[in-house]
């Protein structure tokens, strides 16, 4: 169990430049990054390959006060080849996000690389879109030269909200997709609801 971590990047887990990281039968819960925080309250991965199996990311939270940035309460992944199977993302939340041109996903923010998610549930995650030009994603924000697949996954009760920015339209309660031309996000046998 990885819990009660506090840091500006990777409050629970920080891995940069590693060849392979594996999380199996783990719990990553109640980690927090805030105040000039950067990425990944639960975990931050930069480069390499990541395998996550039968693991729970829950009650992780992230907050940020300014700048231009990508962020996530659960996992932030940059240029990673990541596989997630039989896992749960529950109640991961972006709080008080007031950023310029920012991006966020309550559970996962992924930029470049590959992402393959199977038999995984995303429930009650929250992306807080609190200022003009921020782009949300209650569960996931996917961008750049990323190829992603979701198979047999459930998205339930994920929310992208803009409580402090009434002129901003929240985008993507379950998922905000902003991948580059020539790249794709595929959902197969998935359910999205509230």
PDB file of C-alpha atoms in Angstrom:
ATOM      1  CA  UNK A   1       0.000   0.000   0.000  1.00  0.00           C
ATOM      2  CA  UNK A   2       1.225   3.469  -0.940  1.00  0.00           C
ATOM      3  CA  UNK A   3      -0.595   6.073   1.123  1.00  0.00           C
ATOM      4  CA  UNK A   4      -0.489   9.534   2.671  1.00  0.00           C
ATOM      5  CA  UNK A   5       2.257  10.818   0.372  1.00  0.00           C
ATOM      6  CA  UNK A   6       2.737  14.554  -0.146  1.00  0.00           C
ATOM      7  CA  UNK A   7       4.910  16.021  -2.917  1.00  0.00           C
ATOM      8  CA  UNK A   8       4.813  18.411  -5.850  1.00  0.00           C
ATOM      9  CA  UNK A   9       5.272  15.577  -8.368  1.00  0.00           C
ATOM     10  CA  UNK A  10       4.413  11.907  -7.838  1.00  0.00           C
ATOM     11  CA  UNK A  11       3.177  12.208  -4.271  1.00  0.00           C
ATOM     12  CA  UNK A  12       2.670   8.445  -4.054  1.00  0.00           C
ATOM     13  CA  UNK A  13       5.086   7.111  -6.703  1.00  0.00           C
ATOM     14  CA  UNK A  14       7.659   8.922  -8.844  1.00  0.00           C
ATOM     15  CA  UNK A  15       9.428   7.058 -11.657  1.00  0.00           C
ATOM     16  CA  UNK A  16      11.382   8.805 -14.406  1.00  0.00           C
ATOM     17  CA  UNK A  17      13.601   7.154 -17.004  1.00  0.00           C
ATOM     18  CA  UNK A  18      13.026   3.617 -15.750  1.00  0.00           C
ATOM     19  CA  UNK A  19      12.900   0.713 -18.181  1.00  0.00           C
ATOM     20  CA  UNK A  20      10.038  -1.128 -16.472  1.00  0.00           C
ATOM     21  CA  UNK A  21       7.775  -0.440 -13.506  1.00  0.00           C
ATOM     22  CA  UNK A  22       5.231  -3.019 -12.302  1.00  0.00           C
ATOM     23  CA  UNK A  23       2.437  -2.496  -9.773  1.00  0.00           C
ATOM     24  CA  UNK A  24       0.544  -5.691  -8.986  1.00  0.00           C
ATOM     25  CA  UNK A  25      -2.002  -6.225  -6.212  1.00  0.00           C
ATOM     26  CA  UNK A  26      -1.328  -2.769  -4.805  1.00  0.00           C
ATOM     27  CA  UNK A  27      -3.318   0.076  -3.330  1.00  0.00           C
ATOM     28  CA  UNK A  28      -2.336   3.674  -4.051  1.00  0.00           C
ATOM     29  CA  UNK A  29      -4.632   5.725  -1.840  1.00  0.00           C
ATOM     30  CA  UNK A  30      -4.966   9.118  -0.194  1.00  0.00           C
ATOM     31  CA  UNK A  31      -1.901  10.801  -1.697  1.00  0.00           C
ATOM     32  CA  UNK A  32      -1.894  14.515  -2.389  1.00  0.00           C
ATOM     33  CA  UNK A  33       0.044  17.090  -4.346  1.00  0.00           C
ATOM     34  CA  UNK A  34      -0.685  20.792  -4.188  1.00  0.00           C
ATOM     35  CA  UNK A  35       0.584  24.358  -4.229  1.00  0.00           C
ATOM     36  CA  UNK A  36       2.708  24.650  -7.339  1.00  0.00           C
ATOM     37  CA  UNK A  37       2.220  20.938  -7.775  1.00  0.00           C
ATOM     38  CA  UNK A  38       3.134  19.428 -11.075  1.00  0.00           C
ATOM     39  CA  UNK A  39       1.927  15.947 -11.883  1.00  0.00           C
ATOM     40  CA  UNK A  40       0.412  12.778 -10.518  1.00  0.00           C
ATOM     41  CA  UNK A  41      -0.780  12.687  -6.925  1.00  0.00           C
ATOM     42  CA  UNK A  42      -1.017   8.904  -7.036  1.00  0.00           C
ATOM     43  CA  UNK A  43       1.830   8.238  -9.465  1.00  0.00           C
ATOM     44  CA  UNK A  44       4.026  10.056 -11.967  1.00  0.00           C
ATOM     45  CA  UNK A  45       5.703   8.096 -14.771  1.00  0.00           C
ATOM     46  CA  UNK A  46       8.057   9.584 -17.348  1.00  0.00           C
ATOM     47  CA  UNK A  47       9.401   7.223 -20.015  1.00  0.00           C
ATOM     48  CA  UNK A  48       9.788   3.467 -20.053  1.00  0.00           C
ATOM     49  CA  UNK A  49       7.104   0.801 -19.634  1.00  0.00           C
ATOM     50  CA  UNK A  50       4.533   0.476 -16.868  1.00  0.00           C
ATOM     51  CA  UNK A  51       2.346  -2.519 -15.989  1.00  0.00           C
ATOM     52  CA  UNK A  52      -0.470  -2.035 -13.486  1.00  0.00           C
ATOM     53  CA  UNK A  53      -2.489  -5.122 -12.523  1.00  0.00           C
ATOM     54  CA  UNK A  54      -5.206  -5.676  -9.927  1.00  0.00           C
ATOM     55  CA  UNK A  55      -4.402  -2.323  -8.348  1.00  0.00           C
ATOM     56  CA  UNK A  56      -6.566   0.401  -6.832  1.00  0.00           C
ATOM     57  CA  UNK A  57      -5.980   4.139  -7.131  1.00  0.00           C
ATOM     58  CA  UNK A  58      -8.411   5.811  -4.743  1.00  0.00           C
ATOM     59  CA  UNK A  59      -8.946   9.107  -2.932  1.00  0.00           C
ATOM     60  CA  UNK A  60      -5.851  10.740  -4.378  1.00  0.00           C
ATOM     61  CA  UNK A  61      -6.152  14.502  -4.813  1.00  0.00           C
ATOM     62  CA  UNK A  62      -4.321  17.260  -6.616  1.00  0.00           C
ATOM     63  CA  UNK A  63      -4.533  21.033  -6.440  1.00  0.00           C
ATOM     64  CA  UNK A  64      -2.673  23.781  -8.224  1.00  0.00           C
ATOM     65  CA  UNK A  65      -2.631  27.540  -8.138  1.00  0.00           C
ATOM     66  CA  UNK A  66      -1.254  28.884 -11.399  1.00  0.00           C
ATOM     67  CA  UNK A  67       0.723  28.418 -14.594  1.00  0.00           C
ATOM     68  CA  UNK A  68       0.355  26.226 -17.671  1.00  0.00           C
ATOM     69  CA  UNK A  69       0.449  22.526 -16.949  1.00  0.00           C
ATOM     70  CA  UNK A  70      -0.955  18.999 -17.319  1.00  0.00           C
ATOM     71  CA  UNK A  71      -2.066  17.298 -14.150  1.00  0.00           C
ATOM     72  CA  UNK A  72      -3.859  14.278 -12.719  1.00  0.00           C
ATOM     73  CA  UNK A  73      -4.964  13.090  -9.312  1.00  0.00           C
ATOM     74  CA  UNK A  74      -4.431   9.404 -10.108  1.00  0.00           C
ATOM     75  CA  UNK A  75      -1.689   8.815 -12.710  1.00  0.00           C
ATOM     76  CA  UNK A  76       0.265  11.249 -14.836  1.00  0.00           C
ATOM     77  CA  UNK A  77       2.118   9.524 -17.693  1.00  0.00           C
ATOM     78  CA  UNK A  78       4.435  11.160 -20.207  1.00  0.00           C
ATOM     79  CA  UNK A  79       5.976   9.157 -23.068  1.00  0.00           C
ATOM     80  CA  UNK A  80       5.126   5.869 -21.367  1.00  0.00           C
ATOM     81  CA  UNK A  81       4.016   2.516 -22.754  1.00  0.00           C
ATOM     82  CA  UNK A  82       1.452   1.623 -20.102  1.00  0.00           C
ATOM     83  CA  UNK A  83      -0.791  -1.410 -19.615  1.00  0.00           C
ATOM     84  CA  UNK A  84      -3.539  -1.385 -16.973  1.00  0.00           C
ATOM     85  CA  UNK A  85      -5.584  -4.545 -16.269  1.00  0.00           C
ATOM     86  CA  UNK A  86      -8.192  -5.569 -13.675  1.00  0.00           C
ATOM     87  CA  UNK A  87      -7.842  -2.328 -11.752  1.00  0.00           C
ATOM     88  CA  UNK A  88      -9.968   0.366 -10.104  1.00  0.00           C
ATOM     89  CA  UNK A  89      -9.772   4.170 -10.143  1.00  0.00           C
ATOM     90  CA  UNK A  90     -12.140   5.548  -7.518  1.00  0.00           C
ATOM     91  CA  UNK A  91     -12.760   9.065  -6.195  1.00  0.00           C
ATOM     92  CA  UNK A  92      -9.548  10.650  -7.439  1.00  0.00           C
ATOM     93  CA  UNK A  93     -10.090  14.389  -7.529  1.00  0.00           C
ATOM     94  CA  UNK A  94      -8.623  17.603  -8.884  1.00  0.00           C
ATOM     95  CA  UNK A  95      -9.344  20.350  -6.378  1.00  0.00           C
ATOM     96  CA  UNK A  96      -9.125  24.125  -6.703  1.00  0.00           C
ATOM     97  CA  UNK A  97      -7.414  23.923 -10.077  1.00  0.00           C
ATOM     98  CA  UNK A  98      -6.880  27.481 -11.283  1.00  0.00           C
ATOM     99  CA  UNK A  99      -4.458  27.271 -14.173  1.00  0.00           C
ATOM    100  CA  UNK A 100      -3.767  28.958 -17.481  1.00  0.00           C
ATOM    101  CA  UNK A 101      -4.063  26.652 -20.506  1.00  0.00           C
ATOM    102  CA  UNK A 102      -4.003  23.623 -18.218  1.00  0.00           C
ATOM    103  CA  UNK A 103      -5.156  20.046 -18.782  1.00  0.00           C
ATOM    104  CA  UNK A 104      -6.321  17.479 -16.331  1.00  0.00           C
ATOM    105  CA  UNK A 105      -7.864  14.086 -15.735  1.00  0.00           C
ATOM    106  CA  UNK A 106      -9.195  12.968 -12.375  1.00  0.00           C
ATOM    107  CA  UNK A 107      -7.815   9.440 -12.817  1.00  0.00           C
ATOM    108  CA  UNK A 108      -5.311   9.531 -15.726  1.00  0.00           C
ATOM    109  CA  UNK A 109      -3.495  12.178 -17.748  1.00  0.00           C
ATOM    110  CA  UNK A 110      -1.490  10.609 -20.594  1.00  0.00           C
ATOM    111  CA  UNK A 111       0.659  12.359 -23.183  1.00  0.00           C
ATOM    112  CA  UNK A 112       2.543  10.463 -25.953  1.00  0.00           C
ATOM    113  CA  UNK A 113       3.341   6.750 -25.869  1.00  0.00           C
ATOM    114  CA  UNK A 114       0.740   3.974 -25.622  1.00  0.00           C
ATOM    115  CA  UNK A 115      -2.012   3.143 -23.165  1.00  0.00           C
ATOM    116  CA  UNK A 116      -3.922  -0.160 -23.044  1.00  0.00           C
ATOM    117  CA  UNK A 117      -6.612  -0.498 -20.367  1.00  0.00           C
ATOM    118  CA  UNK A 118      -8.615  -3.704 -19.869  1.00  0.00           C
ATOM    119  CA  UNK A 119     -11.274  -4.815 -17.357  1.00  0.00           C
ATOM    120  CA  UNK A 120     -10.894  -1.638 -15.336  1.00  0.00           C
ATOM    121  CA  UNK A 121     -13.468   0.557 -13.598  1.00  0.00           C
ATOM    122  CA  UNK A 122     -13.389   4.345 -13.278  1.00  0.00           C
ATOM    123  CA  UNK A 123     -15.916   5.545 -10.722  1.00  0.00           C
ATOM    124  CA  UNK A 124     -16.512   8.903  -9.060  1.00  0.00           C
ATOM    125  CA  UNK A 125     -13.388  10.624 -10.356  1.00  0.00           C
ATOM    126  CA  UNK A 126     -13.468  14.394 -10.732  1.00  0.00           C
ATOM    127  CA  UNK A 127     -11.732  16.913 -12.958  1.00  0.00           C
ATOM    128  CA  UNK A 128     -12.159  20.484 -11.755  1.00  0.00           C
ATOM    129  CA  UNK A 129     -12.009  22.926 -14.640  1.00  0.00           C
ATOM    130  CA  UNK A 130     -11.776  26.189 -12.747  1.00  0.00           C
ATOM    131  CA  UNK A 131     -10.472  28.767 -15.192  1.00  0.00           C
ATOM    132  CA  UNK A 132     -10.627  29.909 -18.778  1.00  0.00           C
ATOM    133  CA  UNK A 133      -8.624  27.801 -21.261  1.00  0.00           C
ATOM    134  CA  UNK A 134      -8.300  24.801 -18.967  1.00  0.00           C
ATOM    135  CA  UNK A 135      -9.457  21.504 -20.445  1.00  0.00           C
ATOM    136  CA  UNK A 136     -10.935  18.845 -18.231  1.00  0.00           C
ATOM    137  CA  UNK A 137     -11.703  15.150 -18.235  1.00  0.00           C
ATOM    138  CA  UNK A 138     -13.448  13.630 -15.246  1.00  0.00           C
ATOM    139  CA  UNK A 139     -11.648  10.295 -15.543  1.00  0.00           C
ATOM    140  CA  UNK A 140      -9.082  10.689 -18.358  1.00  0.00           C
ATOM    141  CA  UNK A 141      -7.328  13.353 -20.390  1.00  0.00           C
ATOM    142  CA  UNK A 142      -5.522  11.885 -23.413  1.00  0.00           C
ATOM    143  CA  UNK A 143      -3.323  13.934 -25.732  1.00  0.00           C
ATOM    144  CA  UNK A 144      -0.383  14.194 -28.088  1.00  0.00           C
ATOM    145  CA  UNK A 145       1.137  11.311 -30.001  1.00  0.00           C
ATOM    146  CA  UNK A 146      -0.731   8.761 -27.900  1.00  0.00           C
ATOM    147  CA  UNK A 147      -2.422   5.562 -29.051  1.00  0.00           C
ATOM    148  CA  UNK A 148      -4.906   4.328 -26.458  1.00  0.00           C
ATOM    149  CA  UNK A 149      -7.323   1.413 -26.175  1.00  0.00           C
ATOM    150  CA  UNK A 150      -9.955   0.698 -23.532  1.00  0.00           C
ATOM    151  CA  UNK A 151     -11.552  -2.750 -23.530  1.00  0.00           C
ATOM    152  CA  UNK A 152     -14.282  -4.010 -21.183  1.00  0.00           C
ATOM    153  CA  UNK A 153     -14.043  -0.896 -19.026  1.00  0.00           C
ATOM    154  CA  UNK A 154     -16.754   0.926 -17.068  1.00  0.00           C
ATOM    155  CA  UNK A 155     -16.936   4.692 -16.511  1.00  0.00           C
ATOM    156  CA  UNK A 156     -19.464   5.516 -13.800  1.00  0.00           C
ATOM    157  CA  UNK A 157     -20.247   8.867 -12.215  1.00  0.00           C
ATOM    158  CA  UNK A 158     -17.111  10.690 -13.336  1.00  0.00           C
ATOM    159  CA  UNK A 159     -17.486  14.471 -13.441  1.00  0.00           C
ATOM    160  CA  UNK A 160     -15.760  17.402 -15.068  1.00  0.00           C
ATOM    161  CA  UNK A 161     -16.930  20.539 -13.262  1.00  0.00           C
ATOM    162  CA  UNK A 162     -16.284  24.260 -13.512  1.00  0.00           C
ATOM    163  CA  UNK A 163     -17.650  25.636 -10.239  1.00  0.00           C
ATOM    164  CA  UNK A 164     -15.527  28.788 -10.235  1.00  0.00           C
ATOM    165  CA  UNK A 165     -15.634  29.536 -13.967  1.00  0.00           C
ATOM    166  CA  UNK A 166     -19.281  30.008 -15.003  1.00  0.00           C
ATOM    167  CA  UNK A 167     -18.321  31.027 -18.544  1.00  0.00           C
ATOM    168  CA  UNK A 168     -16.234  27.897 -19.105  1.00  0.00           C
ATOM    169  CA  UNK A 169     -17.969  24.783 -20.445  1.00  0.00           C
ATOM    170  CA  UNK A 170     -16.627  21.617 -18.780  1.00  0.00           C
ATOM    171  CA  UNK A 171     -15.372  19.062 -21.286  1.00  0.00           C
ATOM    172  CA  UNK A 172     -15.477  15.289 -21.009  1.00  0.00           C
ATOM    173  CA  UNK A 173     -17.184  13.920 -17.916  1.00  0.00           C
ATOM    174  CA  UNK A 174     -15.610  10.532 -18.563  1.00  0.00           C
ATOM    175  CA  UNK A 175     -12.851  11.385 -21.038  1.00  0.00           C
ATOM    176  CA  UNK A 176     -11.327  14.336 -22.878  1.00  0.00           C
ATOM    177  CA  UNK A 177      -9.576  13.223 -26.080  1.00  0.00           C
ATOM    178  CA  UNK A 178      -7.017  15.537 -27.653  1.00  0.00           C
ATOM    179  CA  UNK A 179      -4.626  13.169 -29.434  1.00  0.00           C
ATOM    180  CA  UNK A 180      -2.672  14.319 -32.467  1.00  0.00           C
ATOM    181  CA  UNK A 181      -3.702  13.623 -36.050  1.00  0.00           C
ATOM    182  CA  UNK A 182      -2.809  10.074 -37.053  1.00  0.00           C
ATOM    183  CA  UNK A 183      -3.182   8.720 -33.501  1.00  0.00           C
ATOM    184  CA  UNK A 184      -6.260   7.113 -31.990  1.00  0.00           C
ATOM    185  CA  UNK A 185      -8.310   6.286 -28.914  1.00  0.00           C
ATOM    186  CA  UNK A 186     -10.446   3.134 -29.158  1.00  0.00           C
ATOM    187  CA  UNK A 187     -13.160   2.013 -26.745  1.00  0.00           C
ATOM    188  CA  UNK A 188     -14.384  -1.578 -27.116  1.00  0.00           C
ATOM    189  CA  UNK A 189     -17.222  -3.037 -25.088  1.00  0.00           C
ATOM    190  CA  UNK A 190     -17.062  -0.173 -22.582  1.00  0.00           C
ATOM    191  CA  UNK A 191     -19.896   1.504 -20.683  1.00  0.00           C
ATOM    192  CA  UNK A 192     -20.167   5.202 -19.820  1.00  0.00           C
ATOM    193  CA  UNK A 193     -22.873   6.396 -17.456  1.00  0.00           C
ATOM    194  CA  UNK A 194     -23.845   7.985 -14.202  1.00  0.00           C
TER     195      UNK A 194
END
